[in-house]
Coordinates of C-alpha atoms in Angstrom, one line a residue:
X241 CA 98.3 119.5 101.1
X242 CA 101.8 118.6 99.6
X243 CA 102.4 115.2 97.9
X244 CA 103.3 112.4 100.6
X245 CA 106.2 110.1 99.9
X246 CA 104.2 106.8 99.5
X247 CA 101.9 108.8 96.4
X248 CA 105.0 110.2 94.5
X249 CA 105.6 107.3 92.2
X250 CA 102.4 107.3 90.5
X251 CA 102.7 111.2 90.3
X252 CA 105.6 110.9 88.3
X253 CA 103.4 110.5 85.1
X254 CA 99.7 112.0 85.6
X255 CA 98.8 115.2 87.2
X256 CA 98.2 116.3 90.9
X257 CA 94.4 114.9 90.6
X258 CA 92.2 116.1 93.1
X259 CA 94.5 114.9 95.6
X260 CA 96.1 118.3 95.4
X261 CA 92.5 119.9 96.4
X262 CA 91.1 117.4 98.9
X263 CA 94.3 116.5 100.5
X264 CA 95.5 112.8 102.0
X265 CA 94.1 110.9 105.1
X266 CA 96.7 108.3 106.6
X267 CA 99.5 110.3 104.5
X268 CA 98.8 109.0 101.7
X269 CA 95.0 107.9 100.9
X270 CA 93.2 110.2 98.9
X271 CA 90.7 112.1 101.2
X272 CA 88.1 111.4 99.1
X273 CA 88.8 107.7 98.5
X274 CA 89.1 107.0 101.7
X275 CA 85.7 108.4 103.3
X276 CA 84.5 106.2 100.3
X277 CA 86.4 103.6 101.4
X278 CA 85.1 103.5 105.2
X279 CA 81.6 104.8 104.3
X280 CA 81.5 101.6 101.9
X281 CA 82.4 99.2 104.6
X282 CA 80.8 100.1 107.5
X283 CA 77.4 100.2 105.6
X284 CA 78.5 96.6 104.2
X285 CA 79.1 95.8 108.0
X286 CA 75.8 97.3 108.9
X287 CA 74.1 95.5 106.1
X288 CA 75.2 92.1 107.5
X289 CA 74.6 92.4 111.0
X290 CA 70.9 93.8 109.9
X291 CA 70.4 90.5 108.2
X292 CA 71.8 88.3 111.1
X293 CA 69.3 89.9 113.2
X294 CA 66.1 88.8 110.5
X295 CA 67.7 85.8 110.3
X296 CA 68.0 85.4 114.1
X297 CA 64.0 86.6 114.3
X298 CA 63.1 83.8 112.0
X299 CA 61.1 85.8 110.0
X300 CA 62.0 84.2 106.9
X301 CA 60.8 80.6 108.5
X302 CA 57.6 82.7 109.7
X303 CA 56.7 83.7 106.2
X304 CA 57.1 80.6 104.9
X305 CA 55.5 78.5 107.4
X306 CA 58.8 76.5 108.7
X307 CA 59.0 75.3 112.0
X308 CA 62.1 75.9 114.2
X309 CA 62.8 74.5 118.1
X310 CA 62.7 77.6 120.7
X311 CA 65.8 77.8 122.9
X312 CA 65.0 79.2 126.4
X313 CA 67.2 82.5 126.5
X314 CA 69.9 83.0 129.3
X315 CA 67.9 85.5 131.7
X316 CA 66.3 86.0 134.8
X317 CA 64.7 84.0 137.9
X318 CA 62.3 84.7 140.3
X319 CA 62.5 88.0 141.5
X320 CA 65.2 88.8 139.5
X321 CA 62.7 89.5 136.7
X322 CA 61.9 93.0 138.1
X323 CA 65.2 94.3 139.3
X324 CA 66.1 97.5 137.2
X325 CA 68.3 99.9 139.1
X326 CA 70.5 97.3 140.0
X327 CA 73.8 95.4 139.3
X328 CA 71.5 92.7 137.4
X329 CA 69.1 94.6 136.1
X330 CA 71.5 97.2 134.5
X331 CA 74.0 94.4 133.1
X332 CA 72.4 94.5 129.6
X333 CA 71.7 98.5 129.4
X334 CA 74.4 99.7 127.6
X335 CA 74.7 97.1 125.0
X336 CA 70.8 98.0 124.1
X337 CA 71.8 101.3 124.1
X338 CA 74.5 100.8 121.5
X339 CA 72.8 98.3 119.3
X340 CA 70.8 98.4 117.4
X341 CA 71.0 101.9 117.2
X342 CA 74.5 102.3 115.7
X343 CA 73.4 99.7 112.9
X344 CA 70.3 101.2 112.5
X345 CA 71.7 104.9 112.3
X346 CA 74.3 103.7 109.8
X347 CA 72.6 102.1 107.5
X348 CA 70.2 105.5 107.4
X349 CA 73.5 107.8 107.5
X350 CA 76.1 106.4 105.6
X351 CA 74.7 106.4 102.6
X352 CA 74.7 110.3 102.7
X353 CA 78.1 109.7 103.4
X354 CA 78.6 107.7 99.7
X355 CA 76.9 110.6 98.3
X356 CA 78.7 113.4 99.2
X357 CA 81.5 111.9 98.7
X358 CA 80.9 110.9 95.7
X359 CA 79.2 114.2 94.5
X360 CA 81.2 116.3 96.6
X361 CA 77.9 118.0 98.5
X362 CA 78.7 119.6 101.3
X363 CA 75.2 119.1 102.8
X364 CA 75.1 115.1 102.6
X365 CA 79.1 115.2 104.1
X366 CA 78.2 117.7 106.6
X367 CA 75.9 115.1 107.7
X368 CA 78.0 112.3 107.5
X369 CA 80.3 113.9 109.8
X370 CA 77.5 114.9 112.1
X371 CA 76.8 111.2 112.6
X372 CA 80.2 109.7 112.8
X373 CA 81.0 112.2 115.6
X374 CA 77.9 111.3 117.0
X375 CA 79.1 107.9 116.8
X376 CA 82.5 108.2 118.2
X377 CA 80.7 109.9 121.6
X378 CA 78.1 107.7 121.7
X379 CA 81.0 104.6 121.9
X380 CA 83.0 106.7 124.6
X381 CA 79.9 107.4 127.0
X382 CA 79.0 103.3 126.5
X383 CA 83.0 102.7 127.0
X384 CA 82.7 105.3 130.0
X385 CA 79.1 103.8 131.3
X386 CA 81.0 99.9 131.6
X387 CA 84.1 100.9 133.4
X388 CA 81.6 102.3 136.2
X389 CA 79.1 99.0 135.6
X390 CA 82.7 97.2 136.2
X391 CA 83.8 99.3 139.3
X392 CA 80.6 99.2 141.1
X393 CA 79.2 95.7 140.5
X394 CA 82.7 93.6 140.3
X395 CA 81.0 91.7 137.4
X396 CA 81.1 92.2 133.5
X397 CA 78.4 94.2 131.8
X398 CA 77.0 92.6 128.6
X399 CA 78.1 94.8 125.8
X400 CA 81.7 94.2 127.2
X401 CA 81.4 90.2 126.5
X402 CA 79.1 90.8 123.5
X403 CA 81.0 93.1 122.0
X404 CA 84.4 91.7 122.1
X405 CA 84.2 88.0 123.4
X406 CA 81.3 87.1 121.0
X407 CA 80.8 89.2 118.2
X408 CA 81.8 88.3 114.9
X409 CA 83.0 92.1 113.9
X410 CA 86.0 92.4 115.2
X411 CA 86.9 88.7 115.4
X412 CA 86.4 87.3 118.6
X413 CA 90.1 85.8 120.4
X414 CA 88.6 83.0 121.9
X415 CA 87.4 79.6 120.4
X416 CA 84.0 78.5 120.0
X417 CA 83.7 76.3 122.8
X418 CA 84.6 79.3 125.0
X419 CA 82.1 81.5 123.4
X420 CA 79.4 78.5 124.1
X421 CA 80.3 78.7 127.7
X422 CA 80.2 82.6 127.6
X423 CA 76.2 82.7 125.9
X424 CA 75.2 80.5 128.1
X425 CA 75.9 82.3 131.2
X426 CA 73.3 84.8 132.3
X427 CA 75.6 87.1 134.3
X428 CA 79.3 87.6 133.8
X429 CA 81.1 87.4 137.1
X430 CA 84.7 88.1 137.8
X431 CA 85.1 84.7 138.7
X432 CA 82.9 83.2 135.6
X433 CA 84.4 84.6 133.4
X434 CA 88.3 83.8 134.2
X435 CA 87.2 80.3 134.4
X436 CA 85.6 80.2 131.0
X437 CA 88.2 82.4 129.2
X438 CA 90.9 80.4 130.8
X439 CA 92.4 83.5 132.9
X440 CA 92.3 85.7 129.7
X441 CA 92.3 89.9 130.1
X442 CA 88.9 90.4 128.8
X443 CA 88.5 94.0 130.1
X444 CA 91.9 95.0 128.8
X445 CA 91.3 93.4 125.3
X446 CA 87.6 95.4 126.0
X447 CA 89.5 98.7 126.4
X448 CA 91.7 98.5 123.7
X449 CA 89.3 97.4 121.5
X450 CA 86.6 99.6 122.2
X451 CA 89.1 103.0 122.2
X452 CA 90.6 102.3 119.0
X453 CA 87.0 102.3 117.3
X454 CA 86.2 105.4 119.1
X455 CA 89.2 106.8 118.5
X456 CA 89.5 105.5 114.6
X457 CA 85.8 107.1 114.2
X458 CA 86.7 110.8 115.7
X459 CA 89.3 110.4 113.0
X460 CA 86.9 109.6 109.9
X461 CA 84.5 112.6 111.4
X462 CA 87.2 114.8 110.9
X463 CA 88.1 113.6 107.6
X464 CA 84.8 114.1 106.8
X465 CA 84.3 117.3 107.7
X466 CA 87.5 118.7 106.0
X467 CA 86.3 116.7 102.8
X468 CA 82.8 119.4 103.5
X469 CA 84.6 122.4 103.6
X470 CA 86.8 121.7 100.9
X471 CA 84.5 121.0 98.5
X472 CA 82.5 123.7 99.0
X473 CA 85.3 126.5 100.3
X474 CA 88.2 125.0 98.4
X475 CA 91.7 124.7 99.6
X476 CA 91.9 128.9 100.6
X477 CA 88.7 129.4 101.3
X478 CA 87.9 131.4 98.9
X479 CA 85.4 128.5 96.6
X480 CA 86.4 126.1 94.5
X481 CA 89.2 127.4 92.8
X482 CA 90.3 124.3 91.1
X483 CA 91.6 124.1 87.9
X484 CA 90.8 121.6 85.1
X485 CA 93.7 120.6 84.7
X486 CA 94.1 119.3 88.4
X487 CA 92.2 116.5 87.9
X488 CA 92.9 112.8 87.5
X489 CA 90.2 112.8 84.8
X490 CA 92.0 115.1 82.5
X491 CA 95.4 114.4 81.2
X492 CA 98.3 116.5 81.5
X493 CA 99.6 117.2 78.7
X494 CA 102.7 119.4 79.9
X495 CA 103.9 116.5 82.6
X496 CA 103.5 113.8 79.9
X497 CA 105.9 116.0 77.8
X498 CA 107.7 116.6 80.7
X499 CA 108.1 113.0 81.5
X500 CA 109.1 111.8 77.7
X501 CA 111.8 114.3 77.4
X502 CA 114.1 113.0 80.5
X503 CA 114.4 110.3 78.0
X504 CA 115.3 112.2 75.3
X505 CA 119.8 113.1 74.4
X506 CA 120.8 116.9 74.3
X507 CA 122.6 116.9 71.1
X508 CA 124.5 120.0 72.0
X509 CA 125.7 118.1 75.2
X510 CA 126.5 114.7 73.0
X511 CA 129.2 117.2 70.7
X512 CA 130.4 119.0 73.8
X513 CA 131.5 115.1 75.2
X514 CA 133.2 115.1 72.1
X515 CA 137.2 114.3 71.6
X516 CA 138.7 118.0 70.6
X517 CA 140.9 117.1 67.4
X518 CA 144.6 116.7 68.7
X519 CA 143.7 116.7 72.3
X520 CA 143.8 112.3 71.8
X521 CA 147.8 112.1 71.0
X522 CA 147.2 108.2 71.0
X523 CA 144.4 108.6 68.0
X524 CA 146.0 110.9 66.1
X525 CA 147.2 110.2 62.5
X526 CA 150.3 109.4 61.6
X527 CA 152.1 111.3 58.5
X528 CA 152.4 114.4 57.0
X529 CA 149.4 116.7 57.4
X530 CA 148.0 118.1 53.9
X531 CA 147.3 121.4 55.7
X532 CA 148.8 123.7 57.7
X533 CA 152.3 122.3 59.7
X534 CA 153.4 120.2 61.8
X535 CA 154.5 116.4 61.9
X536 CA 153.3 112.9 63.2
X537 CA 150.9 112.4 65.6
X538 CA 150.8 116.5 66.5
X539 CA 149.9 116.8 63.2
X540 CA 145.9 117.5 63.7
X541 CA 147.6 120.3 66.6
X542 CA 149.1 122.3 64.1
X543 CA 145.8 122.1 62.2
X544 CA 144.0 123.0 65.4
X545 CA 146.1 125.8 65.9
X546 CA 145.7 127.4 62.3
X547 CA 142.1 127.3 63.0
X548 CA 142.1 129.0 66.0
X549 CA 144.5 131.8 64.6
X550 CA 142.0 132.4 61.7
X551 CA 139.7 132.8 64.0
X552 CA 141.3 135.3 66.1
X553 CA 141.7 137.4 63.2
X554 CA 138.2 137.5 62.0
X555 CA 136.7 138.2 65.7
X556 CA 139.8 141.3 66.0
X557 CA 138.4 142.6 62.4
X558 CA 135.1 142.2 63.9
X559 CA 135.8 144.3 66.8
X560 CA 137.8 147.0 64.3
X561 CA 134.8 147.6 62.1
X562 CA 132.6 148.1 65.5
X563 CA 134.8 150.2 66.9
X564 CA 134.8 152.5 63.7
X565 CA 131.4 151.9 63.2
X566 CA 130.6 153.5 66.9
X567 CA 133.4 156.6 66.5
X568 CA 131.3 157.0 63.7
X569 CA 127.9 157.1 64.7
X570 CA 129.6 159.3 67.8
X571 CA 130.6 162.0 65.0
X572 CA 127.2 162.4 63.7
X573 CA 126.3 162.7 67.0
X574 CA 128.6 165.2 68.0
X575 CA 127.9 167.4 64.8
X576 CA 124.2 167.5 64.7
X577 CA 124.4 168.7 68.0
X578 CA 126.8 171.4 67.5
X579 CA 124.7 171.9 64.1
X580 CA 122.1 172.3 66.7
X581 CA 123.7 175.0 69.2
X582 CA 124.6 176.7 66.5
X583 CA 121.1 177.1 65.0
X584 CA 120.2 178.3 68.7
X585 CA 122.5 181.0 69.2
X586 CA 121.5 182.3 65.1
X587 CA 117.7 182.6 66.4
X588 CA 119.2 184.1 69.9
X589 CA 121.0 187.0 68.1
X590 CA 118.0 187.1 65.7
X591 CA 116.0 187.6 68.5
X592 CA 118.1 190.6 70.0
X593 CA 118.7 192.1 66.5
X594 CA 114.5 192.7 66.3
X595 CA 114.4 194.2 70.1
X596 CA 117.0 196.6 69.3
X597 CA 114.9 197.8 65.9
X598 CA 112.2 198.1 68.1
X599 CA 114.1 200.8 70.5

């Protein structure tokens, strides 16, 4: 959970936050920013394809009594109209299984997501993660389900055109008059289909597509569910063993302090960068020195060295009155414990002198 490189500027000032606790997705996006990041969009994205649908439905024109021309839909003829187990029949089967149960299912889920997030519940992300990994399988087994469709029939399923020839989310790579030519087909051969698209590689483009969002959603379900167990175990398992003082919403003192004195001068260092008096021949004064000897520009030297001899003298009468001071307090020593031995060989023959009278 250590700091990445991209984060370490703006942890130059303020604490760890609770980066340090939840740890980074991408390397460098708070955890928990970032499942609120996703979970915010893709219930945006859910939002707005839930409206284009009422707003396809024309439920808004029926409630008000507007009238709107009926377009004959792209489907079936004849006999066509009751095949179900085959190449036609099963063209449009795994685009209804996708939608609208993914927007339907996110717009249900995700907001637990926002919550726990936000509230860092472990239940609500727990969830969340439950449904984005449900999700990310559910995408695979449709992504699975069309390369067979693809194999089999030698024709394009719906939910490959749909979802990445015609869809508004991601942006579709073709222009709108291709896309015209594309809705109004009513089965997407091979052939068609090159001939509309101008030769381009839809199922590659399909692939791709299709198993990065897969791939991008197994990510946020793990992100997720390491945002659960961290809120609820903590970064050792052990609970939430976070201190106060971690987090972005308390200031820390100490690394504020810590930042304002790099910018504060030693003044022990600024004298020790300082010229030693006759070391600078080229400064020195000129003349007769009033003190001590010397002549010209070494006078300040012989000033230097009278100092220095002074204080030699002191720091050797220093070390004189220690030494006495510790032959001394040796003495002392020395006699109170011969004082002592003494004392003990008195009480010894004391002792003996009593054992004797006793005999």
């Amino acid at each position: 959970l250590g700091v990445p490189s991209c984060a370490a500027p703006a942890r130059a000032v303020v604490a760890m936050g609770e980066g340090h606790a939840f740890g980074w997705s991408l390397g460098c996006i708070n955890r928990r920013l970032f499942v609120l990041g996703v979970s915010a969009v893709m219930l945006a994205l859910c939002l707005i394809q839930l409206a284009r649908w009422v707003l396809s439905f024309r439920l808004w024109d029926a409630i008000m009594g507007n009238s709107w021309k009926v377009e004959a839909p792209a489907g079936c003829i004849g006999t066509q109209c009751w095949e179900v187990l085959t190449c036609f029949g099963m063209k449009d089967a795994s685009l209804h299984v996708r939608e609208p149960l993914v927007t339907l299912a996110g717009v249900i889920m995700l907001p637990a997501a926002l919550s726990g997030a936000h509230h860092s519940s472990h239940r609500d992300l727990r969830v969340a993660a439950v449904f984005f990994i449900a999700t990310a399988v559910l995408h695979i087994g449709v992504l699975a389900a069309d390369a067979i469709y693809f194999g089999t029939c030698g024709s394009y399923p719906t939910n490959i055109i749909y979802q990445t020839m015609l869809n508004w989310m991601p942006p579709s790579p073709l222009n709108r008059a291709t896309q015209a030519k594309l809705q109004a087909m009513s089965a997407y051969s091979v052939e068609d289909v090159a001939q509309a698209t101008h030769d381009f590689q839809v199922l590659t483009w399909y692939f791709v597509v299709a198993g990065l969002l897969a791939a991008f959603l197994l990510y946020v379900a793990r992100e997720v569910w390491l945002l659960g167990d961290l809120s609820e175990r903590g970064p050792l398992g052990l609970g939430m063993h976070f201190g106060l003082n971690r987090w972005d919403e308390v200031l820390d003192h100490d690394a504020l302090r810590r930042h304002r004195m790099k910018g504060t001068r030693s003044a022990f260092l600024d004298d020790a960068t300082l010229t030693i008096p006759g070391t600078d021949l080229e400064s020195s004064h000129l003349g007769v020195p009033a003190y001590g000897g010397g002549y010209g520009a070494i006078a300040h030297l012989a000033k230097f060295d009278v100092f220095e001899e002074q204080e030699d003298e002191e720091a050797e009468q220093r070390m004189l009155e220690i030494n006495a001071a510790l032959d001394h307090a040796e003495a002392e020593e020395a006699s109170a414990a011969a004082a002592a031995a003494a004392a003990e060989e008195a009480e010894a023959r004391s002792r003996a002198d009593q054992r004797l009278l006793l005999f």
